[in-house]
């Protein structure tokens, strides 16, 4: 009988539970034995491993966070930790592993694949910054959360005729800022992938004010700089600006996953089982042009880079000014 394990690693993302549920349920459906590893790679190395049954994943499809817990564990970059992890898996007779997580977690999965241990990566992060997929699990929920916050902030911005700088997460990627910015009609979106010109921004805000615009929302991706620093840049240009800074922080990461994230997670989890059933390891799952896909995880990470939908940046310039 095939024995597989699953772990969630790095920053939690809404929909991770739905992915684990799909792996456990479909795995058992296919006749596998499925194990859960607590606290990501940290739990792998320490051997925090338990067998999961179909009831262990009851009622989690709609819950945010990860019931397997997560951890950032940079120590897994060292070969010693990787070999210890493989040793733990072998102790339980586990022959393959599914890793759900973001950039750092994929690096751990690649290391295991390079050691010849069959591993499948599933992209789970709110940042949407993983190569080999158009969307990651958790991104849709996060942008909807940000969107709601932006709609609320707009009310206050209008009432007080203020400029708001809203700093959003995304690590080095601008996807959250782009999608939530376009969806909320933000006047300015500042992302790491596109250079910004502070003088141009100031003159665009002025032009809007002169046309009678009451509010200005600037959505700033954290990968560019902090909201505070950006606020100082604006104030240097015009000390009279009524500027307020809002840092959305970790509220962007929690909460019940959207239908889209739940379904994406279920499809990706099931795909991982299909691949392992065919003894295909060393791969990562994705969604590309609406199709669930997979590719060699080492090649995908080495030869591809995630790029945000920069057409959204241009679109925003054309429709929100
Ligand atoms: O990767 C998800 C993410 O929320 C990033 O957007 C953010 O930069 C980072 O994690 C924050 O990490 P932590 O929760 O460890 O502070």
PDB file of N, CA, C and O in Angstrom, residues 154 178-189 204 211 213 215 217 311-321:
ATOM      1  N   UNK A 154     -12.230  53.919   1.711  1.00  0.00           N
ATOM      2  CA  UNK A 154     -12.690  54.929   0.758  1.00  0.00           C
ATOM      3  C   UNK A 154     -13.773  55.820   1.382  1.00  0.00           C
ATOM      4  O   UNK A 154     -13.794  57.039   1.145  1.00  0.00           O
ATOM      5  N   UNK A 178      -2.149  44.858  -7.068  1.00  0.00           N
ATOM      6  CA  UNK A 178      -2.729  45.039  -8.402  1.00  0.00           C
ATOM      7  C   UNK A 178      -4.202  44.644  -8.461  1.00  0.00           C
ATOM      8  O   UNK A 178      -5.053  45.413  -8.921  1.00  0.00           O
ATOM      9  N   UNK A 179      -4.483  43.437  -8.009  1.00  0.00           N
ATOM     10  CA  UNK A 179      -5.848  42.918  -8.136  1.00  0.00           C
ATOM     11  C   UNK A 179      -6.814  43.662  -7.225  1.00  0.00           C
ATOM     12  O   UNK A 179      -7.917  44.035  -7.652  1.00  0.00           O
ATOM     13  N   UNK A 180      -6.400  43.882  -5.972  1.00  0.00           N
ATOM     14  CA  UNK A 180      -7.295  44.583  -5.055  1.00  0.00           C
ATOM     15  C   UNK A 180      -7.418  46.047  -5.468  1.00  0.00           C
ATOM     16  O   UNK A 180      -8.480  46.658  -5.349  1.00  0.00           O
ATOM     17  N   UNK A 181      -6.325  46.600  -5.990  1.00  0.00           N
ATOM     18  CA  UNK A 181      -6.346  48.002  -6.426  1.00  0.00           C
ATOM     19  C   UNK A 181      -7.298  48.209  -7.589  1.00  0.00           C
ATOM     20  O   UNK A 181      -8.134  49.125  -7.577  1.00  0.00           O
ATOM     21  N   UNK A 182      -7.205  47.352  -8.589  1.00  0.00           N
ATOM     22  CA  UNK A 182      -8.111  47.488  -9.741  1.00  0.00           C
ATOM     23  C   UNK A 182      -9.551  47.248  -9.294  1.00  0.00           C
ATOM     24  O   UNK A 182     -10.470  47.986  -9.660  1.00  0.00           O
ATOM     25  N   UNK A 183      -9.735  46.225  -8.452  1.00  0.00           N
ATOM     26  CA  UNK A 183     -11.094  45.886  -8.001  1.00  0.00           C
ATOM     27  C   UNK A 183     -11.747  46.971  -7.183  1.00  0.00           C
ATOM     28  O   UNK A 183     -12.980  47.074  -7.151  1.00  0.00           O
ATOM     29  N   UNK A 184     -10.938  47.778  -6.514  1.00  0.00           N
ATOM     30  CA  UNK A 184     -11.526  48.822  -5.661  1.00  0.00           C
ATOM     31  C   UNK A 184     -11.483  50.196  -6.321  1.00  0.00           C
ATOM     32  O   UNK A 184     -11.912  51.182  -5.725  1.00  0.00           O
ATOM     33  N   UNK A 185     -10.932  50.265  -7.493  1.00  0.00           N
ATOM     34  CA  UNK A 185     -10.845  51.559  -8.179  1.00  0.00           C
ATOM     35  C   UNK A 185      -9.837  52.494  -7.532  1.00  0.00           C
ATOM     36  O   UNK A 185     -10.020  53.714  -7.528  1.00  0.00           O
ATOM     37  N   UNK A 186      -8.758  51.928  -6.971  1.00  0.00           N
ATOM     38  CA  UNK A 186      -7.731  52.771  -6.338  1.00  0.00           C
ATOM     39  C   UNK A 186      -7.097  53.693  -7.374  1.00  0.00           C
ATOM     40  O   UNK A 186      -6.826  53.265  -8.502  1.00  0.00           O
ATOM     41  N   UNK A 187      -6.846  54.919  -6.982  1.00  0.00           N
ATOM     42  CA  UNK A 187      -6.301  55.891  -7.944  1.00  0.00           C
ATOM     43  C   UNK A 187      -4.850  55.579  -8.317  1.00  0.00           C
ATOM     44  O   UNK A 187      -4.403  55.869  -9.424  1.00  0.00           O
ATOM     45  N   UNK A 188      -4.112  55.009  -7.364  1.00  0.00           N
ATOM     46  CA  UNK A 188      -2.712  54.693  -7.633  1.00  0.00           C
ATOM     47  C   UNK A 188      -2.400  53.296  -7.105  1.00  0.00           C
ATOM     48  O   UNK A 188      -2.842  52.930  -6.013  1.00  0.00           O
ATOM     49  N   UNK A 189      -1.645  52.535  -7.875  1.00  0.00           N
ATOM     50  CA  UNK A 189      -1.168  51.222  -7.418  1.00  0.00           C
ATOM     51  C   UNK A 189       0.352  51.236  -7.570  1.00  0.00           C
ATOM     52  O   UNK A 189       0.868  51.502  -8.664  1.00  0.00           O
ATOM     53  N   UNK A 204      -0.817  63.812 -10.601  1.00  0.00           N
ATOM     54  CA  UNK A 204      -2.076  63.109 -10.911  1.00  0.00           C
ATOM     55  C   UNK A 204      -3.092  63.297  -9.772  1.00  0.00           C
ATOM     56  O   UNK A 204      -4.285  63.493 -10.012  1.00  0.00           O
ATOM     57  N   UNK A 211     -10.383  68.397 -10.356  1.00  0.00           N
ATOM     58  CA  UNK A 211     -11.630  68.007 -11.044  1.00  0.00           C
ATOM     59  C   UNK A 211     -12.754  67.768 -10.046  1.00  0.00           C
ATOM     60  O   UNK A 211     -13.846  67.373 -10.415  1.00  0.00           O
ATOM     61  N   UNK A 213     -12.414  65.611  -7.293  1.00  0.00           N
ATOM     62  CA  UNK A 213     -12.301  64.287  -6.661  1.00  0.00           C
ATOM     63  C   UNK A 213     -12.105  64.449  -5.160  1.00  0.00           C
ATOM     64  O   UNK A 213     -11.323  65.271  -4.711  1.00  0.00           O
ATOM     65  N   UNK A 215     -11.466  61.813  -2.917  1.00  0.00           N
ATOM     66  CA  UNK A 215     -10.627  60.828  -2.227  1.00  0.00           C
ATOM     67  C   UNK A 215      -9.491  60.359  -3.132  1.00  0.00           C
ATOM     68  O   UNK A 215      -9.601  60.420  -4.364  1.00  0.00           O
ATOM     69  N   UNK A 217      -6.947  56.954  -3.106  1.00  0.00           N
ATOM     70  CA  UNK A 217      -6.449  55.740  -2.454  1.00  0.00           C
ATOM     71  C   UNK A 217      -5.194  55.295  -3.209  1.00  0.00           C
ATOM     72  O   UNK A 217      -5.234  55.081  -4.423  1.00  0.00           O
ATOM     73  N   UNK A 311      -0.815  43.942 -17.348  1.00  0.00           N
ATOM     74  CA  UNK A 311      -1.873  44.637 -18.091  1.00  0.00           C
ATOM     75  C   UNK A 311      -2.857  45.298 -17.127  1.00  0.00           C
ATOM     76  O   UNK A 311      -3.488  46.299 -17.448  1.00  0.00           O
ATOM     77  N   UNK A 312      -2.959  44.742 -15.907  1.00  0.00           N
ATOM     78  CA  UNK A 312      -3.838  45.351 -14.903  1.00  0.00           C
ATOM     79  C   UNK A 312      -3.301  46.719 -14.475  1.00  0.00           C
ATOM     80  O   UNK A 312      -4.066  47.630 -14.154  1.00  0.00           O
ATOM     81  N   UNK A 313      -1.979  46.828 -14.460  1.00  0.00           N
ATOM     82  CA  UNK A 313      -1.358  48.099 -14.071  1.00  0.00           C
ATOM     83  C   UNK A 313      -1.753  49.180 -15.082  1.00  0.00           C
ATOM     84  O   UNK A 313      -2.179  50.270 -14.718  1.00  0.00           O
ATOM     85  N   UNK A 314      -1.610  48.836 -16.351  1.00  0.00           N
ATOM     86  CA  UNK A 314      -1.955  49.790 -17.402  1.00  0.00           C
ATOM     87  C   UNK A 314      -3.456  50.091 -17.390  1.00  0.00           C
ATOM     88  O   UNK A 314      -3.876  51.242 -17.502  1.00  0.00           O
ATOM     89  N   UNK A 315      -4.245  49.017 -17.189  1.00  0.00           N
ATOM     90  CA  UNK A 315      -5.700  49.188 -17.145  1.00  0.00           C
ATOM     91  C   UNK A 315      -6.083  50.204 -16.071  1.00  0.00           C
ATOM     92  O   UNK A 315      -6.905  51.102 -16.299  1.00  0.00           O
ATOM     93  N   UNK A 316      -5.447  50.080 -14.921  1.00  0.00           N
ATOM     94  CA  UNK A 316      -5.791  50.990 -13.829  1.00  0.00           C
ATOM     95  C   UNK A 316      -5.468  52.439 -14.167  1.00  0.00           C
ATOM     96  O   UNK A 316      -6.192  53.355 -13.813  1.00  0.00           O
ATOM     97  N   UNK A 317      -4.366  52.622 -14.872  1.00  0.00           N
ATOM     98  CA  UNK A 317      -3.991  53.983 -15.304  1.00  0.00           C
ATOM     99  C   UNK A 317      -5.088  54.563 -16.210  1.00  0.00           C
ATOM    100  O   UNK A 317      -5.349  55.757 -16.192  1.00  0.00           O
ATOM    101  N   UNK A 318      -5.704  53.663 -16.989  1.00  0.00           N
ATOM    102  CA  UNK A 318      -6.685  54.132 -17.981  1.00  0.00           C
ATOM    103  C   UNK A 318      -8.080  54.336 -17.400  1.00  0.00           C
ATOM    104  O   UNK A 318      -8.883  55.079 -17.943  1.00  0.00           O
ATOM    105  N   UNK A 319      -8.384  53.633 -16.286  1.00  0.00           N
ATOM    106  CA  UNK A 319      -9.773  53.720 -15.796  1.00  0.00           C
ATOM    107  C   UNK A 319      -9.933  54.298 -14.396  1.00  0.00           C
ATOM    108  O   UNK A 319     -11.043  54.624 -13.988  1.00  0.00           O
ATOM    109  N   UNK A 320      -8.837  54.396 -13.624  1.00  0.00           N
ATOM    110  CA  UNK A 320      -8.975  54.958 -12.265  1.00  0.00           C
ATOM    111  C   UNK A 320      -8.036  56.134 -12.118  1.00  0.00           C
ATOM    112  O   UNK A 320      -6.861  55.958 -11.781  1.00  0.00           O
ATOM    113  N   UNK A 321      -8.474  57.337 -12.402  1.00  0.00           N
ATOM    114  CA  UNK A 321      -7.597  58.513 -12.258  1.00  0.00           C
ATOM    115  C   UNK A 321      -8.362  59.667 -11.662  1.00  0.00           C
ATOM    116  O   UNK A 321      -9.554  59.577 -11.452  1.00  0.00           O
TER     117      UNK A 321
END
